[in-house]
Short mmCIF file of C-alpha atoms in Angstrom, two decimals:
data_model
loop_
_atom_site.label_atom_id
_atom_site.label_comp_id
_atom_site.label_asym_id
_atom_site.label_seq_id
_atom_site.Cartn_x
_atom_site.Cartn_y
_atom_site.Cartn_z
CA MET X 1176 -22.62 28.96 -2.26
CA ALA X 1177 -24.23 25.63 -1.43
CA GLY X 1178 -24.10 24.71 -5.11
CA ASP X 1179 -20.29 24.85 -5.02
CA TYR X 1180 -20.21 21.95 -2.56
CA ALA X 1181 -22.90 19.87 -4.28
CA PRO X 1182 -20.49 17.98 -6.62
CA SER X 1183 -18.18 17.20 -3.68
CA LEU X 1184 -21.04 15.88 -1.55
CA ALA X 1185 -22.34 13.86 -4.49
CA MET X 1186 -18.95 12.20 -5.01
CA ILE X 1187 -18.62 11.43 -1.29
CA VAL X 1188 -22.00 9.66 -1.44
CA VAL X 1189 -20.78 7.73 -4.50
CA GLN X 1190 -17.60 6.58 -2.75
CA VAL X 1191 -19.47 5.46 0.38
CA GLY X 1192 -21.84 3.52 -1.87
CA PHE X 1193 -18.94 1.94 -3.73
CA ALA X 1194 -17.36 0.90 -0.42
CA GLY X 1195 -20.46 -1.08 0.48
CA LEU X 1196 -20.53 -2.49 -3.05
CA ASN X 1197 -17.04 -3.95 -2.68
CA ILE X 1198 -17.83 -5.61 0.65
CA VAL X 1199 -21.25 -7.01 -0.26
CA SER X 1200 -20.25 -8.24 -3.72
CA LYS X 1201 -17.11 -9.90 -2.35
CA LEU X 1202 -19.23 -11.82 0.18
CA ALA X 1203 -21.68 -12.84 -2.55
CA MET X 1204 -18.90 -14.15 -4.79
CA ASP X 1205 -17.26 -15.97 -1.88
CA SER X 1206 -20.59 -17.69 -1.29
CA GLY X 1207 -20.40 -19.09 -4.83
CA MET X 1208 -22.20 -16.48 -6.95
CA SER X 1209 -20.80 -15.99 -10.45
CA PRO X 1210 -19.52 -12.43 -11.05
CA LEU X 1211 -20.97 -12.49 -14.58
CA VAL X 1212 -24.42 -13.33 -13.24
CA MET X 1213 -24.11 -10.61 -10.61
CA ILE X 1214 -23.18 -8.00 -13.22
CA ALA X 1215 -26.11 -8.94 -15.48
CA TYR X 1216 -28.59 -8.60 -12.60
CA ARG X 1217 -26.88 -5.39 -11.49
CA ASN X 1218 -27.59 -3.59 -14.75
CA ILE X 1219 -31.16 -4.90 -14.96
CA VAL X 1220 -31.91 -3.57 -11.45
CA ALA X 1221 -30.17 -0.27 -12.28
CA THR X 1222 -32.29 0.16 -15.42
CA ILE X 1223 -35.52 -0.44 -13.47
CA PHE X 1224 -34.37 2.11 -10.88
CA LEU X 1225 -33.32 4.82 -13.36
CA VAL X 1226 -36.10 4.74 -15.97
CA PRO X 1227 -38.79 6.29 -13.68
CA LEU X 1228 -36.33 9.01 -12.61
CA ALA X 1229 -35.53 9.83 -16.23
CA LEU X 1230 -39.24 10.06 -17.12
CA LEU X 1231 -39.96 12.17 -14.05
CA PHE X 1232 -37.12 14.70 -14.22
CA GLU X 1233 -35.96 14.67 -17.86
CA ARG X 1234 -39.07 13.96 -19.89
CA THR X 1235 -38.58 16.96 -22.16
CA THR X 1236 -34.90 16.31 -22.88
CA ILE X 1237 -35.55 12.75 -24.05
CA MET X 1238 -36.79 14.23 -27.33
CA ALA X 1239 -33.26 15.56 -27.96
CA LEU X 1240 -31.92 12.04 -28.46
CA ASN X 1241 -30.46 11.37 -31.91
CA GLY X 1242 -28.33 8.75 -33.61
CA LYS X 1243 -25.01 10.32 -32.58
CA ILE X 1244 -25.97 10.50 -28.91
CA LEU X 1245 -27.32 6.94 -28.91
CA PHE X 1246 -24.03 5.73 -30.40
CA GLN X 1247 -22.09 7.57 -27.68
CA VAL X 1248 -24.34 5.98 -25.03
CA PHE X 1249 -23.65 2.60 -26.64
CA LEU X 1250 -19.90 3.19 -26.34
CA CYS X 1251 -20.41 4.26 -22.73
CA SER X 1252 -22.27 1.02 -22.02
CA ILE X 1253 -19.45 -1.07 -23.50
CA PHE X 1254 -16.62 0.64 -21.62
CA GLY X 1255 -18.27 2.21 -18.56
CA ALA X 1256 -20.57 -0.68 -17.66
CA THR X 1257 -19.92 -4.00 -19.39
CA SER X 1258 -16.12 -4.10 -19.81
CA ASN X 1259 -15.36 -2.16 -16.64
CA GLN X 1260 -17.65 -4.22 -14.43
CA ILE X 1261 -16.66 -7.61 -15.82
CA LEU X 1262 -12.95 -6.86 -15.43
CA TYR X 1263 -13.38 -5.28 -12.00
CA PHE X 1264 -15.54 -8.02 -10.46
CA LEU X 1265 -13.34 -10.79 -11.84
CA GLY X 1266 -10.36 -8.95 -10.37
CA LEU X 1267 -12.18 -8.53 -7.06
CA LYS X 1268 -12.94 -12.25 -6.99
CA TYR X 1269 -9.23 -13.10 -7.23
CA SER X 1270 -8.03 -10.38 -4.83
CA SER X 1271 -9.59 -8.45 -1.95
CA PRO X 1272 -11.72 -5.29 -1.62
CA THR X 1273 -8.80 -3.28 -0.21
CA ILE X 1274 -6.42 -4.19 -3.05
CA ALA X 1275 -9.14 -3.58 -5.64
CA CYS X 1276 -9.83 -0.11 -4.25
CA ALA X 1277 -6.12 0.71 -3.93
CA LEU X 1278 -5.49 -0.13 -7.58
CA SER X 1279 -8.55 1.90 -8.56
CA ASN X 1280 -6.60 4.97 -7.39
CA MET X 1281 -4.69 4.71 -10.68
CA LEU X 1282 -7.81 6.09 -12.32
CA PRO X 1283 -6.81 9.81 -12.34
CA ALA X 1284 -3.36 9.04 -13.76
CA ILE X 1285 -4.81 6.76 -16.45
CA THR X 1286 -7.52 9.35 -17.23
CA PHE X 1287 -4.85 12.04 -17.58
CA VAL X 1288 -2.72 9.94 -19.96
CA MET X 1289 -5.71 8.93 -22.10
CA ALA X 1290 -7.18 12.45 -22.18
CA VAL X 1291 -4.00 14.02 -23.60
CA PRO X 1292 -4.44 12.65 -27.18
CA PHE X 1293 -8.04 13.98 -27.20
CA ARG X 1294 -6.78 17.46 -26.21
CA MET X 1295 -8.81 17.31 -23.00
CA GLU X 1296 -5.59 17.54 -20.97
CA THR X 1297 -2.14 19.02 -21.67
CA VAL X 1298 1.26 17.81 -20.46
CA GLY X 1299 3.33 21.02 -20.35
CA ILE X 1300 6.51 19.21 -19.28
CA LYS X 1301 8.44 22.51 -19.05
CA LYS X 1302 6.09 23.79 -16.36
CA LEU X 1303 6.00 22.70 -12.71
CA SER X 1304 2.36 21.65 -13.04
CA GLY X 1305 3.16 19.40 -15.99
CA GLN X 1306 6.12 17.84 -14.19
CA ALA X 1307 3.90 17.11 -11.18
CA LYS X 1308 1.31 15.37 -13.37
CA VAL X 1309 3.96 13.24 -15.08
CA LEU X 1310 5.69 12.33 -11.79
CA GLY X 1311 2.34 11.53 -10.20
CA THR X 1312 1.46 9.23 -13.07
CA VAL X 1313 4.79 7.40 -12.71
CA LEU X 1314 4.23 6.96 -8.95
CA CYS X 1315 0.72 5.60 -9.53
CA VAL X 1316 2.01 3.06 -12.03
CA GLY X 1317 4.93 2.11 -9.76
CA GLY X 1318 2.64 1.68 -6.76
CA SER X 1319 0.27 -0.53 -8.71
CA MET X 1320 3.12 -2.71 -9.93
CA LEU X 1321 4.41 -3.03 -6.35
CA MET X 1322 1.00 -4.15 -5.12
CA THR X 1323 0.68 -6.60 -8.00
CA PHE X 1324 4.02 -8.39 -7.78
CA TYR X 1325 5.21 -7.89 -4.19
CA LYS X 1326 3.39 -9.10 -1.08
CA GLY X 1327 5.88 -8.64 1.73
CA SER X 1328 5.48 -9.53 5.38
CA LEU X 1329 2.27 -9.32 7.38
CA ILE X 1330 1.60 -6.09 9.27
CA HIS X 1331 0.28 -7.02 12.70
CA ILE X 1332 -2.59 -4.84 13.93
CA TRP X 1333 -5.10 -5.41 16.71
CA PRO X 1334 -8.10 -7.62 15.81
CA SER X 1335 -11.54 -6.17 15.19
CA HIS X 1336 -14.25 -6.77 17.81
CA ILE X 1337 -17.12 -6.18 15.35
CA HIS X 1338 -16.14 -8.89 12.85
CA TRP X 1339 -19.21 -10.03 10.87
CA ARG X 1340 -19.73 -13.70 11.68
CA TYR X 1341 -21.42 -14.31 8.33
CA ALA X 1342 -18.09 -13.62 6.59
CA GLU X 1343 -16.56 -16.62 8.36
CA THR X 1344 -19.02 -19.05 6.76
CA ALA X 1345 -19.52 -17.29 3.41
CA THR X 1346 -16.13 -18.16 1.95
CA THR X 1347 -15.57 -21.27 -0.10
CA SER X 1348 -12.65 -22.80 -1.92
CA ASP X 1349 -12.53 -19.67 -4.10
CA ASP X 1350 -10.41 -18.02 -1.40
CA ALA X 1351 -7.58 -20.46 -2.06
CA SER X 1352 -7.63 -19.86 -5.79
CA GLY X 1353 -7.96 -16.12 -5.10
CA SER X 1354 -4.75 -16.02 -3.08
CA GLN X 1355 -2.93 -17.97 -5.81
CA ASN X 1356 -4.16 -15.59 -8.51
CA MET X 1357 -3.64 -12.27 -6.71
CA ALA X 1358 -1.49 -10.95 -9.58
CA LEU X 1359 -4.18 -11.91 -12.11
CA GLY X 1360 -6.78 -10.10 -10.04
CA ALA X 1361 -4.62 -6.97 -9.89
CA ILE X 1362 -4.07 -6.99 -13.66
CA LEU X 1363 -7.82 -7.33 -14.28
CA ILE X 1364 -8.56 -4.39 -11.96
CA ILE X 1365 -5.96 -2.22 -13.73
CA ALA X 1366 -7.57 -3.15 -17.05
CA SER X 1367 -10.95 -2.10 -15.63
CA CYS X 1368 -9.43 1.31 -14.83
CA PHE X 1369 -8.57 1.78 -18.50
CA ALA X 1370 -12.18 0.96 -19.47
CA TRP X 1371 -13.42 3.32 -16.74
CA SER X 1372 -11.19 6.14 -18.06
CA ILE X 1373 -12.48 5.66 -21.60
CA TRP X 1374 -16.02 6.03 -20.24
CA PHE X 1375 -15.06 9.29 -18.49
CA ILE X 1376 -13.74 10.72 -21.76
CA ILE X 1377 -16.73 9.63 -23.87
CA GLN X 1378 -19.16 10.83 -21.19
CA ALA X 1379 -17.46 14.24 -21.03
CA LYS X 1380 -17.81 14.66 -24.80
CA MET X 1381 -21.43 13.49 -24.77
CA CYS X 1382 -22.37 15.91 -21.97
CA LYS X 1383 -21.58 18.84 -24.26
CA ASN X 1384 -24.53 17.89 -26.48
CA PHE X 1385 -26.80 15.93 -24.11
CA SER X 1386 -26.74 16.94 -20.45
CA SER X 1387 -29.35 14.54 -18.99
CA PRO X 1388 -27.64 12.26 -16.45
CA TYR X 1389 -30.69 10.13 -15.57
CA THR X 1390 -31.64 9.47 -19.20
CA SER X 1391 -28.10 8.73 -20.39
CA SER X 1392 -27.45 6.48 -17.37
CA ALA X 1393 -30.74 4.61 -17.85
CA LEU X 1394 -29.98 3.99 -21.52
CA MET X 1395 -26.41 2.94 -20.69
CA CYS X 1396 -27.56 0.46 -18.04
CA PHE X 1397 -30.26 -0.90 -20.36
CA MET X 1398 -27.74 -1.55 -23.14
CA ALA X 1399 -25.24 -2.96 -20.63
CA SER X 1400 -27.86 -5.32 -19.18
CA ILE X 1401 -28.34 -6.88 -22.63
CA GLN X 1402 -24.59 -7.12 -23.21
CA CYS X 1403 -23.88 -8.59 -19.76
CA PHE X 1404 -26.76 -11.06 -20.02
CA VAL X 1405 -25.42 -12.36 -23.34
CA VAL X 1406 -21.89 -12.69 -21.95
CA GLY X 1407 -23.13 -14.21 -18.68
CA PHE X 1408 -25.43 -16.75 -20.32
CA ALA X 1409 -22.65 -17.80 -22.72
CA ALA X 1410 -20.40 -18.56 -19.72
CA GLU X 1411 -23.03 -19.76 -17.21
CA ARG X 1412 -25.76 -21.79 -18.93
CA LYS X 1413 -27.07 -23.66 -15.88
CA LEU X 1414 -30.32 -22.12 -14.66
CA SER X 1415 -29.40 -22.94 -11.07
CA VAL X 1416 -26.53 -20.45 -11.30
CA TRP X 1417 -29.01 -17.67 -12.09
CA SER X 1418 -31.36 -18.42 -9.18
CA LEU X 1419 -31.63 -15.94 -6.32
CA GLY X 1420 -32.82 -16.71 -2.80
CA TRP X 1421 -33.38 -14.70 0.36
CA ASP X 1422 -29.67 -14.50 1.08
CA ILE X 1423 -26.54 -12.43 0.46
CA ARG X 1424 -26.86 -12.92 -3.31
CA LEU X 1425 -30.20 -11.13 -3.54
CA ALA X 1426 -28.99 -8.41 -1.17
CA ALA X 1427 -25.84 -7.91 -3.28
CA VAL X 1428 -27.80 -7.68 -6.55
CA LEU X 1429 -30.24 -5.12 -5.15
CA TYR X 1430 -27.52 -3.05 -3.49
CA ILE X 1431 -25.08 -2.89 -6.40
CA GLY X 1432 -27.92 -2.37 -8.87
CA VAL X 1433 -29.60 0.55 -7.09
CA ILE X 1434 -26.61 2.14 -5.32
CA GLY X 1435 -23.59 0.90 -7.28
CA SER X 1436 -25.02 1.52 -10.75
CA GLY X 1437 -28.27 3.48 -10.69
CA LEU X 1438 -27.42 6.19 -8.17
CA ALA X 1439 -23.65 6.19 -8.78
CA PHE X 1440 -23.81 6.49 -12.59
CA ALA X 1441 -26.36 9.31 -12.40
CA LEU X 1442 -24.36 11.29 -9.82
CA MET X 1443 -21.04 10.76 -11.63
CA SER X 1444 -22.54 11.78 -14.97
CA TRP X 1445 -23.83 14.96 -13.35
CA CYS X 1446 -20.44 15.68 -11.73
CA ILE X 1447 -18.59 15.08 -15.01
CA GLN X 1448 -20.95 17.58 -16.62
CA LYS X 1449 -20.28 20.13 -13.85
CA ARG X 1450 -16.56 19.68 -13.10
CA GLY X 1451 -15.01 17.37 -15.71
CA PRO X 1452 -13.66 13.80 -15.75
CA LEU X 1453 -10.50 14.40 -13.68
CA TYR X 1454 -12.51 15.92 -10.81
CA VAL X 1455 -14.66 12.80 -10.56
CA SER X 1456 -11.64 10.51 -10.40
CA MET X 1457 -9.96 12.51 -7.59
CA PHE X 1458 -12.29 11.07 -4.93
CA SER X 1459 -11.07 7.47 -5.34
CA PRO X 1460 -8.66 7.60 -2.31
CA LEU X 1461 -11.66 8.10 -0.05
CA LEU X 1462 -12.95 4.72 -1.22
CA LEU X 1463 -9.66 3.05 -0.24
CA VAL X 1464 -9.84 4.42 3.30
CA ILE X 1465 -13.46 3.38 3.81
CA VAL X 1466 -12.99 -0.11 2.36
CA ALA X 1467 -9.75 -0.69 4.30
CA ILE X 1468 -11.57 0.05 7.55
CA LEU X 1469 -14.62 -2.04 6.65
CA GLY X 1470 -12.47 -4.88 5.32
CA TRP X 1471 -10.49 -5.02 8.55
CA ALA X 1472 -13.56 -4.66 10.78
CA ILE X 1473 -16.04 -6.89 8.94
CA LEU X 1474 -14.05 -9.28 6.74
CA ASP X 1475 -10.96 -9.59 8.96
CA GLU X 1476 -8.67 -8.69 6.04
CA LYS X 1477 -4.90 -8.88 6.54
CA LEU X 1478 -2.57 -6.01 5.62
CA TYR X 1479 0.83 -6.67 4.04
CA VAL X 1480 3.87 -4.44 3.45
CA GLY X 1481 3.54 -4.56 -0.34
CA SER X 1482 -0.10 -3.49 -0.28
CA ALA X 1483 0.48 -0.69 2.25
CA THR X 1484 3.56 0.70 0.44
CA GLY X 1485 1.92 0.47 -2.98
CA SER X 1486 -1.21 2.20 -1.69
CA ALA X 1487 0.87 5.04 -0.25
CA LEU X 1488 2.72 5.53 -3.56
CA ILE X 1489 -0.55 5.56 -5.48
CA ILE X 1490 -2.13 8.15 -3.18
CA VAL X 1491 0.96 10.41 -3.33
CA GLY X 1492 1.01 10.10 -7.10
CA LEU X 1493 -2.71 10.79 -7.28
CA TYR X 1494 -2.46 14.07 -5.42
CA LEU X 1495 0.58 15.13 -7.44
CA VAL X 1496 -1.56 14.76 -10.56
CA LEU X 1497 -4.40 16.67 -8.93
CA TRP X 1498 -2.08 19.39 -7.61
CA GLY X 1499 -0.62 19.85 -11.07
CA LYS X 1500 -4.10 20.00 -12.56
CA GLY X 1501 -5.25 22.54 -9.96
CA ARG X 1502 -2.21 24.76 -10.57
CA GLU X 1503 -2.82 24.53 -14.30
CA MET X 1504 -6.49 25.53 -13.93
CA ASN X 1505 -5.55 28.48 -11.70
CA ALA X 1506 -3.15 29.70 -14.39
CA ILE X 1507 -5.84 29.40 -17.05
CA ASN X 1508 -8.38 31.23 -14.90
CA GLY X 1509 -5.81 33.93 -14.18
CA ASP X 1510 -5.21 34.45 -17.88
CA SER X 1511 -8.93 34.64 -18.60
CA LYS X 1512 -9.31 37.44 -16.06
CA ASN X 1513 -6.76 39.52 -17.97
CA ILE X 1514 -8.95 39.78 -21.08
CA ASP X 1515 -10.71 43.06 -21.86
CA LEU X 1516 -13.32 43.55 -24.58
CA VAL X 1517 -12.60 46.44 -26.94
CA GLU X 1518 -15.26 47.79 -29.27
CA GLN X 1519 -14.09 48.17 -32.88
CA ASP X 1520 -16.47 48.74 -35.77
CA GLY X 1521 -19.37 47.47 -33.67
CA ASN X 1522 -17.63 44.21 -32.77
CA SER X 1523 -16.23 43.12 -29.40
CA LEU X 1524 -12.60 42.02 -29.69
CA PRO X 1525 -10.74 40.23 -26.85
CA VAL X 1526 -7.50 41.98 -25.84
CA TYR X 1527 -5.04 40.50 -23.32
CA THR X 1528 -3.91 43.00 -20.68
CA SER X 1529 -1.47 42.88 -17.81
CA PRO X 1530 -2.80 42.35 -14.30
CA LYS X 1531 -3.77 45.64 -12.71
CA GLN X 1532 -1.42 46.90 -10.01
CA ASP X 1533 -2.59 48.83 -6.98
CA GLU X 1534 -1.98 52.54 -7.43
CA PRO X 1535 0.28 54.18 -4.82
CA LYS X 1536 -1.61 56.29 -2.35
#
C-alpha cells in the first residue's frame, strides 16, 4: 500500500526542490552570475553526486548499456538537460520565478500534444475524455499567451514581514532589462517546456529497455555538462565570470546541482518508469503555489492581473487534461477486466466478455 504513494511523495519532493531552485538561481543571476555558467556547473555537480549512487545501487545493470541506449541518453541530455536548462534559466533571468513556474504548467498539455504522434497518447475527440484533453490544452495555451502579452494592473496584497534582506542588495541593472524583456522571458520558458516534453517522451521509451534511473541520470548529466561547458565557454570566455566565491553563487551551484539535477532527475526518471510521462508533469501546479508564496515572502514579488488570470487558466486547463487522461485510463482498465482466457488446443486465447451482473437473490 505504501508503494502506491511512493511516486506521489517523490514528485512532491521534486517540486519543493524546484521551488528552492527558482528562488536561489534567480538571486544568483540578479547578483551578476551568467546563467550559462550556472548551468555548466549545475551538471558537473549533478554528475559528481549521481555517479556514486549509480555504482552503489545499479552496478549490475550498467553492463546492460549498449549503443542504442547511449544514443537515447545522448538525446535526453540535449533536450532534458542542455536545451531545457539554457532556455529556462535565460527565461527566468528576464522574468520572475512565479511567471516561470506558471508557464511551466503548460508542460502536461505540451506533453499530451507531442505524445499523440508517437502513439503514447490518443485524442478521441468524440469522447468526453478526449474533449476535456483538447479543451484543457487550449486553455493552457491561452493562459500562457495572456501571461506573456498582458500585464494588467497591480494586485495589492499585504507586505511580507519575513522579506529576505539579501534580496534587496542582490539585484543589479539586470532587473530593468528583465522587466523590459518579460515577453522574451516567457517565450524562452515556453520553448523550454517543449524541450522538457521531448525528454519525457524519450525517457519513457528508454525506460522500457533500461530501467536504471541513477545510471541514466548520471550519464545524461555527464553528457550535458560537456555540452553546457562548450556553450558557456563560447559565450563567456573571461575566467573571472567562471570564478566562485563563498557567496550566493556557490550556494546556487551546489543546490541546483545536487537537488535540482541530481536528485530531481533520478526521482523523475523513476516516476516516469512507474507511472508514465503525463503523471510526472501533473505535479507542476504545486511548484507554482510554493514559488508564489516564497517569491512574495522572500523576494517581495508583485502580482499583476495578467499573471494571476493566466495562471488560473493554465491550472484549470491542466486539470482538464489530467481529468480526461484519468477517465481514459479508467475506461482502459475496465475493458481489461472484461477479458477471460479460454483454452483452445492448448493455447490461451483472450475473449472479451460483458461485465458480470449481480444475480437476483
